[in-house]
Amino acid sequence: MAKRAQPITLTQMIGGAFVVLVILTILGPLGAVIYRAEGFSGLRAADWAAVRFTLLQAVLSALVSCLAAIPVARALARRRFRGRGAYISLMGAPFILPVIVAVMGLLAIFGRAGWLNAALEAIGAGTIEIYGLTGVVLAHVFLNLPLATRLLLQAWLAVPAERIRLAHSLNFTASDMRRHFEGPLLRATLPGAALVIFLICTTSFAVALILGGGPSATTVELAIYQAFQFDFDLGRAALLGVIQVAICVGAGAIAWRFASAANFGGGLDRPAMHWPGDSPLARLLDRAALVTAGVFLLLPLAAVTGQGIGAISGLPPSTWEAALRSILLALASTALAVTLALPIALLIAGKASRAGLEGVGLLSIAVSPLVVGTGLFILIFPVADPVALSLPITGLVNALVALPFLLRALIPAAVQAEATQGRLADALGMGGMARLRHAILPRLRRPLGFGAGLAAAFSMGDLGVIALFSAQGQETLPLEMYRLFGSYRTNDAQGAAVLLMALSLGMFWMFDRGGRVNAAS
Amino acid sequence: MNLTNTTIIAAGLTLLTGAASAQTPVLTVYTYDSFNSEWGPGPGVEFAFEELCACDLQFTSTGDGAALLARLRLEGARSDADIVLGLDTNLMTAAVEAGLMAEHGVTPEGLTLPIAWNNPHFLPFDWGYFAFVHRADMDDVPGSFEELAASDASIVIQDPRSSTPGLGLLMWVQNAYGDEAAAIWEGLADNIVTVTPGWSEAYGLFLEGEADMVLSYTTSPAYHLIAEEDDSYDAALFSEGHYMQIEVGGILQTADTPALAQQFMEFMVSPAFQNVIPETNWMYPAALPAEDLPEGFETLMQPSAALIFTPEDAASARDEALAIWQNALSQ
């Protein structure tokens, strides 16, 4: 056999196997729905309206989230202040909240009976209306601004301190910094961040429904729901699922066309230092960005907390059991997500042409949870009882949902690590575990912690698949919260929402702390 | 029924607990989520029936009524389900046409529905009137859909494509106004603050003060009155009458112990089951005299007319009503 230029390593083989596995786990269920439906059935005019609205709101949400994130990420990268670590962790909270909790918080501020309208009324100004396209975009920005900020912040922090020292010694001005560092860094990161947020927003269901105001704000996900639950038209549900995937692939292709790799070379991992070209105006703008984002993101959380904190001590035992179940589920699903993501990220990082492989990770955001859940049900039902497996299935789907976020965070870091440490490791003949442990993993700590935190928090807040499969005594905390709402126990439900928020945030903080070491210093 | 899997799972559970006897017959009841919550009727019903049947009653729950039907259709002939509990009259025809239902063979006595019941596949277990619930101190409570449309009262409703109350509201307007339904919806468009996926979100928004009224049931104020000792909620009386939701149960073709399933159907319309309903599901029991209702129910608003489509009419009216609704509200 001819000798390859580069030997296939064990990590790459595992990575490749996992890629195939992930594709099968995502597309298999979609295929199962198509197979069971015995082909596609046609779309209605209303379905096309849903596709149009979905694209419109997702594009707007992605643009606004990313543009608003630039000044915030920049300020966080350039400033050191007391409580910066807490600020970074806390402002991540909306992204990991269950949608209904986030919406509760937003309504307490921006709703018809919210603080903002009360204040506007008190000073005699007109009231603002949160429902409609504005409300959908507002909520999506609330949920996704933290993610955009963190993704951009990672990019800023990836600039080696040595480079900044060099910029200092060359007396770089603010505009030099923009041209040589921030411009390339944003060009490399923004398309990816915008794509991820666009994809998250395409599958929006509850936000679009609650704040959309009516049938004109129908999303593809609701159309899938209707095709499945209302008409039991699996063929239409499957076709809409395929359209959702097509939107993802199309968006992915566009985003990669605009993405270019930023390469700032290697460094010795010294902590970040003061950014050149600082001025009083820059300090003022940074402060304004941090305060505005902080108020926008934290006030709704404070409102939710205020509503529900009193009810926590009186929560029924079943809620605490559901909370424990959710914690265990989140840990298992995080472990699975990390196990899947690491070899795939290393495999992708080692390839010259990455776009196709990276698309794998994005698939799982774009596929409708309802279609995946239904497909898994169809696949599992003949061989086992899906209800008895409801928690493992939920864990698996949660891990898949988190995978794209882990990959987005890990791949650039892995590419960077290979670029900077790979040759040295090669020269030293380091391969396999030793290379991974000494050269690569230390550089993946921050994104790995961040990604694992997201995975855990997502899993805590997820109310997708469990609702399809749930059985007696297997409720997760979000499902329990919905049941409390459904039984008129609004106060208990608000208490459960605070508990859920605290646990999601706690999970995120626990994992992210490991990776945040540099970011917080 | 999938004997192998159930046996394996049952065997596993027996090994684990050492308590369950393999001889105890299992009755599997599919129902919607809130029925089987700690505060729903599920636990009380299970306790009362297991006293009678020397069997193990097991609930499997999923979403709401629509999701329940989708789940059964997905499982088809291989389902473990013996009983389905929680479809409503708007979904009955679809369930029968999908070939899911067996005849129950029970002649119920003492039904207390406002309408006659005679259906071979389903028996009712509870019912309620849809109504717009509002705070008692609301000024100028509208007395009909026309008055509501002309007023500036704000309302929250549910999406008919994802919830049974949302579908019930479509049926209400369609039943009361027929050809004029489109005009009513066009008039209501500016009153609708938003449309939510399900009842929980809508009622939550209403309690938060996002709207003056919410589509719910005439029995909702009973919860506030009895469980919270709060008499500040009312339901608006509409002069055209109120559409009914009748929740039903039936035996599935896949039932593997038909005699036990039939015993459950008889139990469902007996006092032991019916007494659980008012203060857990907050609906009217289908077979319990008014004097046996808990104190507080007598304060509830009584509609002048009970509106309802037959299951067949509801099935054929559904698509048209949805199209009218979508058109009127997409403008």
Short mmCIF file of N, CA and C in Angstrom, two decimals, chain A residues 47-171:
data_model
loop_
_atom_site.label_atom_id
_atom_site.label_comp_id
_atom_site.label_asym_id
_atom_site.label_seq_id
_atom_site.Cartn_x
_atom_site.Cartn_y
_atom_site.Cartn_z
N ASP A 47 -47.85 27.38 4.03
CA ASP A 47 -46.52 26.88 4.35
C ASP A 47 -45.44 27.79 3.77
N TRP A 48 -45.68 28.27 2.54
CA TRP A 48 -44.71 29.17 1.93
C TRP A 48 -44.64 30.49 2.68
N ALA A 49 -45.80 30.97 3.14
CA ALA A 49 -45.80 32.18 3.97
C ALA A 49 -44.96 31.94 5.22
N ALA A 50 -45.06 30.73 5.78
CA ALA A 50 -44.28 30.39 6.97
C ALA A 50 -42.80 30.40 6.66
N VAL A 51 -42.41 29.87 5.50
CA VAL A 51 -41.00 29.88 5.10
C VAL A 51 -40.49 31.32 4.99
N ARG A 52 -41.31 32.18 4.36
CA ARG A 52 -40.89 33.58 4.19
C ARG A 52 -40.72 34.27 5.54
N PHE A 53 -41.73 34.09 6.41
CA PHE A 53 -41.63 34.76 7.72
C PHE A 53 -40.43 34.24 8.50
N THR A 54 -40.21 32.93 8.44
CA THR A 54 -39.09 32.32 9.15
C THR A 54 -37.77 32.95 8.72
N LEU A 55 -37.59 33.07 7.38
CA LEU A 55 -36.34 33.64 6.87
C LEU A 55 -36.19 35.09 7.30
N LEU A 56 -37.28 35.86 7.16
CA LEU A 56 -37.23 37.28 7.49
C LEU A 56 -36.83 37.50 8.94
N GLN A 57 -37.55 36.83 9.87
CA GLN A 57 -37.26 37.08 11.28
C GLN A 57 -35.89 36.54 11.66
N ALA A 58 -35.47 35.43 11.05
CA ALA A 58 -34.17 34.85 11.42
C ALA A 58 -33.03 35.75 10.92
N VAL A 59 -33.17 36.30 9.70
CA VAL A 59 -32.13 37.20 9.18
C VAL A 59 -32.03 38.44 10.06
N LEU A 60 -33.19 39.05 10.36
CA LEU A 60 -33.18 40.25 11.21
C LEU A 60 -32.58 39.94 12.58
N SER A 61 -33.02 38.83 13.16
CA SER A 61 -32.53 38.49 14.51
C SER A 61 -31.03 38.28 14.50
N ALA A 62 -30.51 37.59 13.48
CA ALA A 62 -29.08 37.31 13.42
C ALA A 62 -28.30 38.61 13.24
N LEU A 63 -28.78 39.48 12.34
CA LEU A 63 -28.08 40.74 12.09
C LEU A 63 -28.03 41.61 13.33
N VAL A 64 -29.20 41.81 13.94
CA VAL A 64 -29.24 42.69 15.11
C VAL A 64 -28.40 42.12 16.24
N SER A 65 -28.52 40.80 16.50
CA SER A 65 -27.75 40.19 17.58
C SER A 65 -26.26 40.40 17.37
N CYS A 66 -25.80 40.14 16.14
CA CYS A 66 -24.35 40.21 15.89
C CYS A 66 -23.84 41.65 15.93
N LEU A 67 -24.59 42.57 15.33
CA LEU A 67 -24.13 43.96 15.33
C LEU A 67 -24.09 44.50 16.75
N ALA A 68 -25.11 44.16 17.53
CA ALA A 68 -25.14 44.65 18.91
C ALA A 68 -24.04 44.01 19.74
N ALA A 69 -23.61 42.82 19.34
CA ALA A 69 -22.59 42.11 20.15
C ALA A 69 -21.20 42.71 19.97
N ILE A 70 -20.96 43.36 18.82
CA ILE A 70 -19.60 43.86 18.54
C ILE A 70 -19.10 44.83 19.63
N PRO A 71 -19.84 45.91 19.93
CA PRO A 71 -19.31 46.81 20.96
C PRO A 71 -19.19 46.15 22.33
N VAL A 72 -20.09 45.19 22.63
CA VAL A 72 -20.05 44.55 23.95
C VAL A 72 -18.83 43.64 24.06
N ALA A 73 -18.61 42.80 23.03
CA ALA A 73 -17.47 41.89 23.07
C ALA A 73 -16.16 42.69 23.11
N ARG A 74 -16.14 43.77 22.33
CA ARG A 74 -14.96 44.60 22.26
C ARG A 74 -14.65 45.22 23.63
N ALA A 75 -15.70 45.72 24.27
CA ALA A 75 -15.51 46.33 25.59
C ALA A 75 -15.02 45.28 26.59
N LEU A 76 -15.59 44.08 26.52
CA LEU A 76 -15.18 43.02 27.45
C LEU A 76 -13.74 42.61 27.20
N ALA A 77 -13.32 42.64 25.92
CA ALA A 77 -11.96 42.23 25.61
C ALA A 77 -10.95 43.28 26.07
N ARG A 78 -11.36 44.54 26.04
CA ARG A 78 -10.40 45.62 26.32
C ARG A 78 -10.37 46.05 27.77
N ARG A 79 -11.43 45.75 28.51
CA ARG A 79 -11.51 46.30 29.87
C ARG A 79 -11.33 45.22 30.91
N ARG A 80 -10.70 45.61 32.00
CA ARG A 80 -10.64 44.75 33.19
C ARG A 80 -11.37 45.49 34.29
N PHE A 81 -12.36 44.87 34.88
CA PHE A 81 -13.02 45.53 36.00
C PHE A 81 -13.49 44.47 36.98
N ARG A 82 -13.76 44.92 38.19
CA ARG A 82 -14.23 43.98 39.21
C ARG A 82 -15.57 43.40 38.79
N GLY A 83 -15.71 42.10 38.95
CA GLY A 83 -16.98 41.46 38.60
C GLY A 83 -17.09 41.15 37.12
N ARG A 84 -15.97 41.28 36.38
CA ARG A 84 -16.05 41.03 34.94
C ARG A 84 -16.43 39.57 34.67
N GLY A 85 -15.83 38.66 35.46
CA GLY A 85 -16.15 37.24 35.28
C GLY A 85 -17.62 36.97 35.53
N ALA A 86 -18.13 37.56 36.60
CA ALA A 86 -19.54 37.36 36.94
C ALA A 86 -20.43 37.95 35.85
N TYR A 87 -20.01 39.11 35.34
CA TYR A 87 -20.77 39.76 34.27
C TYR A 87 -20.85 38.84 33.06
N ILE A 88 -19.70 38.26 32.68
CA ILE A 88 -19.67 37.38 31.50
C ILE A 88 -20.58 36.17 31.72
N SER A 89 -20.48 35.58 32.89
CA SER A 89 -21.32 34.41 33.17
C SER A 89 -22.80 34.75 33.20
N LEU A 90 -23.11 35.83 33.93
CA LEU A 90 -24.52 36.21 34.12
C LEU A 90 -25.19 36.62 32.82
N MET A 91 -24.44 37.37 32.01
CA MET A 91 -25.09 37.84 30.80
C MET A 91 -25.25 36.70 29.79
N GLY A 92 -24.64 35.56 30.09
CA GLY A 92 -24.87 34.39 29.24
C GLY A 92 -26.19 33.74 29.54
N ALA A 93 -26.80 34.11 30.67
CA ALA A 93 -27.99 33.41 31.14
C ALA A 93 -29.14 33.34 30.15
N PRO A 94 -29.51 34.45 29.48
CA PRO A 94 -30.70 34.37 28.63
C PRO A 94 -30.60 33.26 27.61
N PHE A 95 -29.39 33.07 27.05
CA PHE A 95 -29.24 32.09 25.98
C PHE A 95 -29.59 30.69 26.43
N ILE A 96 -29.35 30.41 27.70
CA ILE A 96 -29.54 29.05 28.16
C ILE A 96 -30.87 28.89 28.89
N LEU A 97 -31.68 29.93 28.86
CA LEU A 97 -32.98 29.82 29.53
C LEU A 97 -33.99 29.10 28.64
N PRO A 98 -34.90 28.35 29.26
CA PRO A 98 -36.02 27.86 28.48
C PRO A 98 -36.80 29.06 27.95
N VAL A 99 -37.25 28.94 26.72
CA VAL A 99 -37.88 30.08 26.05
C VAL A 99 -39.00 30.70 26.86
N ILE A 100 -39.83 29.86 27.47
CA ILE A 100 -40.99 30.40 28.18
C ILE A 100 -40.55 31.27 29.34
N VAL A 101 -39.44 30.89 30.00
CA VAL A 101 -38.95 31.69 31.13
C VAL A 101 -38.42 33.04 30.61
N ALA A 102 -37.67 32.98 29.50
CA ALA A 102 -37.15 34.21 28.92
C ALA A 102 -38.29 35.14 28.51
N VAL A 103 -39.33 34.57 27.91
CA VAL A 103 -40.46 35.39 27.48
C VAL A 103 -41.16 36.01 28.68
N MET A 104 -41.28 35.24 29.77
CA MET A 104 -41.88 35.79 31.00
C MET A 104 -41.11 37.02 31.46
N GLY A 105 -39.77 36.90 31.41
CA GLY A 105 -38.93 38.01 31.85
C GLY A 105 -39.08 39.23 30.95
N LEU A 106 -39.06 39.00 29.63
CA LEU A 106 -39.19 40.11 28.69
C LEU A 106 -40.52 40.83 28.86
N LEU A 107 -41.58 40.03 29.07
CA LEU A 107 -42.90 40.64 29.21
C LEU A 107 -42.99 41.50 30.47
N ALA A 108 -42.29 41.04 31.53
CA ALA A 108 -42.32 41.82 32.76
C ALA A 108 -41.71 43.21 32.54
N ILE A 109 -40.80 43.32 31.57
CA ILE A 109 -40.18 44.61 31.29
C ILE A 109 -40.89 45.34 30.14
N PHE A 110 -41.02 44.62 28.99
CA PHE A 110 -41.49 45.28 27.78
C PHE A 110 -42.98 45.05 27.50
N GLY A 111 -43.63 44.21 28.30
CA GLY A 111 -45.03 43.86 28.05
C GLY A 111 -45.97 45.03 28.28
N ARG A 112 -47.25 44.78 27.96
CA ARG A 112 -48.25 45.84 28.12
C ARG A 112 -48.36 46.30 29.56
N ALA A 113 -48.18 45.34 30.48
CA ALA A 113 -48.24 45.70 31.90
C ALA A 113 -46.83 45.74 32.50
N GLY A 114 -45.82 45.84 31.63
CA GLY A 114 -44.44 45.78 32.10
C GLY A 114 -43.92 47.10 32.66
N TRP A 115 -42.69 47.03 33.20
CA TRP A 115 -42.08 48.20 33.84
C TRP A 115 -41.92 49.36 32.87
N LEU A 116 -41.46 49.03 31.65
CA LEU A 116 -41.16 50.09 30.69
C LEU A 116 -42.41 50.89 30.35
N ASN A 117 -43.50 50.17 30.06
CA ASN A 117 -44.74 50.86 29.73
C ASN A 117 -45.29 51.63 30.92
N ALA A 118 -45.12 51.07 32.12
CA ALA A 118 -45.56 51.79 33.32
C ALA A 118 -44.78 53.09 33.45
N ALA A 119 -43.47 53.02 33.19
CA ALA A 119 -42.63 54.21 33.28
C ALA A 119 -43.01 55.21 32.20
N LEU A 120 -43.22 54.72 30.98
CA LEU A 120 -43.59 55.62 29.88
C LEU A 120 -44.91 56.32 30.18
N GLU A 121 -45.83 55.54 30.75
CA GLU A 121 -47.13 56.11 31.06
C GLU A 121 -47.02 57.17 32.14
N ALA A 122 -46.15 56.90 33.12
CA ALA A 122 -45.98 57.82 34.24
C ALA A 122 -45.46 59.18 33.75
N ILE A 123 -44.60 59.17 32.72
CA ILE A 123 -44.10 60.45 32.22
C ILE A 123 -44.95 60.98 31.06
N GLY A 124 -46.07 60.31 30.81
CA GLY A 124 -47.01 60.81 29.82
C GLY A 124 -46.69 60.48 28.39
N ALA A 125 -45.69 59.60 28.18
CA ALA A 125 -45.37 59.19 26.81
C ALA A 125 -46.27 58.03 26.41
N GLY A 126 -46.35 57.76 25.13
CA GLY A 126 -47.17 56.66 24.64
C GLY A 126 -46.56 55.32 25.03
N THR A 127 -47.35 54.26 24.92
CA THR A 127 -46.83 52.95 25.27
C THR A 127 -46.25 52.26 24.04
N ILE A 128 -45.37 51.28 24.30
CA ILE A 128 -44.82 50.53 23.18
C ILE A 128 -45.47 49.15 23.13
N GLU A 129 -45.48 48.59 21.94
CA GLU A 129 -46.16 47.31 21.69
C GLU A 129 -45.09 46.26 21.41
N ILE A 130 -45.09 45.20 22.21
CA ILE A 130 -44.03 44.20 22.05
C ILE A 130 -44.43 43.11 21.05
N TYR A 131 -45.72 42.97 20.75
CA TYR A 131 -46.14 41.84 19.92
C TYR A 131 -45.97 42.14 18.43
N GLY A 132 -45.68 41.10 17.67
CA GLY A 132 -45.44 41.25 16.24
C GLY A 132 -43.98 40.97 15.92
N LEU A 133 -43.57 41.34 14.70
CA LEU A 133 -42.20 41.07 14.27
C LEU A 133 -41.18 41.69 15.24
N THR A 134 -41.47 42.92 15.71
CA THR A 134 -40.58 43.58 16.66
C THR A 134 -40.34 42.71 17.89
N GLY A 135 -41.43 42.16 18.42
CA GLY A 135 -41.33 41.35 19.62
C GLY A 135 -40.51 40.10 19.38
N VAL A 136 -40.73 39.47 18.23
CA VAL A 136 -39.99 38.25 17.90
C VAL A 136 -38.50 38.55 17.82
N VAL A 137 -38.15 39.64 17.11
CA VAL A 137 -36.74 39.99 16.97
C VAL A 137 -36.15 40.40 18.33
N LEU A 138 -36.91 41.19 19.09
CA LEU A 138 -36.44 41.60 20.42
C LEU A 138 -36.11 40.37 21.27
N ALA A 139 -37.01 39.40 21.28
CA ALA A 139 -36.79 38.20 22.10
C ALA A 139 -35.61 37.40 21.58
N HIS A 140 -35.48 37.30 20.26
CA HIS A 140 -34.36 36.55 19.71
C HIS A 140 -33.03 37.24 19.98
N VAL A 141 -33.04 38.57 19.99
CA VAL A 141 -31.81 39.28 20.32
C VAL A 141 -31.49 39.07 21.80
N PHE A 142 -32.50 39.13 22.63
CA PHE A 142 -32.32 38.88 24.07
C PHE A 142 -31.69 37.50 24.28
N LEU A 143 -32.21 36.51 23.56
CA LEU A 143 -31.73 35.14 23.76
C LEU A 143 -30.34 34.94 23.14
N ASN A 144 -30.04 35.62 22.02
CA ASN A 144 -28.83 35.30 21.26
C ASN A 144 -27.70 36.30 21.37
N LEU A 145 -27.98 37.50 21.86
CA LEU A 145 -26.91 38.48 22.04
C LEU A 145 -25.77 37.89 22.89
N PRO A 146 -26.10 37.19 23.99
CA PRO A 146 -25.04 36.60 24.80
C PRO A 146 -24.16 35.63 24.00
N LEU A 147 -24.80 34.81 23.16
CA LEU A 147 -24.01 33.85 22.38
C LEU A 147 -23.10 34.59 21.41
N ALA A 148 -23.66 35.57 20.70
CA ALA A 148 -22.87 36.33 19.75
C ALA A 148 -21.70 36.99 20.47
N THR A 149 -21.98 37.57 21.63
CA THR A 149 -20.93 38.24 22.39
C THR A 149 -19.82 37.26 22.76
N ARG A 150 -20.22 36.10 23.26
CA ARG A 150 -19.20 35.13 23.67
C ARG A 150 -18.38 34.63 22.50
N LEU A 151 -19.03 34.38 21.36
CA LEU A 151 -18.29 33.90 20.19
C LEU A 151 -17.28 34.96 19.73
N LEU A 152 -17.72 36.22 19.72
CA LEU A 152 -16.81 37.29 19.30
C LEU A 152 -15.71 37.50 20.34
N LEU A 153 -16.10 37.40 21.60
CA LEU A 153 -15.12 37.59 22.67
C LEU A 153 -14.01 36.53 22.58
N GLN A 154 -14.43 35.29 22.28
CA GLN A 154 -13.42 34.22 22.10
C GLN A 154 -12.41 34.64 21.06
N ALA A 155 -12.91 35.25 19.97
CA ALA A 155 -12.02 35.64 18.87
C ALA A 155 -11.06 36.73 19.34
N TRP A 156 -11.59 37.71 20.08
CA TRP A 156 -10.73 38.79 20.58
C TRP A 156 -9.65 38.22 21.49
N LEU A 157 -10.09 37.29 22.36
CA LEU A 157 -9.14 36.75 23.34
C LEU A 157 -8.13 35.82 22.69
N ALA A 158 -8.44 35.36 21.47
CA ALA A 158 -7.51 34.46 20.80
C ALA A 158 -6.30 35.21 20.23
N VAL A 159 -6.38 36.54 20.21
CA VAL A 159 -5.23 37.32 19.74
C VAL A 159 -4.13 37.19 20.80
N PRO A 160 -2.97 36.67 20.42
CA PRO A 160 -1.92 36.43 21.42
C PRO A 160 -1.42 37.75 22.02
N ALA A 161 -1.09 37.70 23.30
CA ALA A 161 -0.63 38.89 24.00
C ALA A 161 0.63 39.45 23.34
N GLU A 162 1.45 38.54 22.79
CA GLU A 162 2.70 38.98 22.14
C GLU A 162 2.40 39.95 21.00
N ARG A 163 1.30 39.66 20.29
CA ARG A 163 0.93 40.52 19.16
C ARG A 163 0.53 41.92 19.65
N ILE A 164 -0.19 41.92 20.76
CA ILE A 164 -0.64 43.21 21.29
C ILE A 164 0.56 43.99 21.81
N ARG A 165 1.51 43.26 22.41
CA ARG A 165 2.74 43.91 22.88
C ARG A 165 3.47 44.55 21.69
N LEU A 166 3.51 43.80 20.59
CA LEU A 166 4.14 44.31 19.38
C LEU A 166 3.43 45.58 18.91
N ALA A 167 2.08 45.52 18.93
CA ALA A 167 1.29 46.68 18.50
C ALA A 167 1.62 47.89 19.38
N HIS A 168 1.77 47.63 20.70
CA HIS A 168 2.14 48.71 21.62
C HIS A 168 3.46 49.34 21.20
N SER A 169 4.44 48.46 20.95
CA SER A 169 5.78 48.99 20.67
C SER A 169 5.82 49.69 19.32
N LEU A 170 4.87 49.36 18.42
CA LEU A 170 4.80 50.07 17.15
C LEU A 170 3.91 51.31 17.24
N ASN A 171 3.44 51.62 18.47
CA ASN A 171 2.58 52.78 18.67
C ASN A 171 1.32 52.76 17.82
#
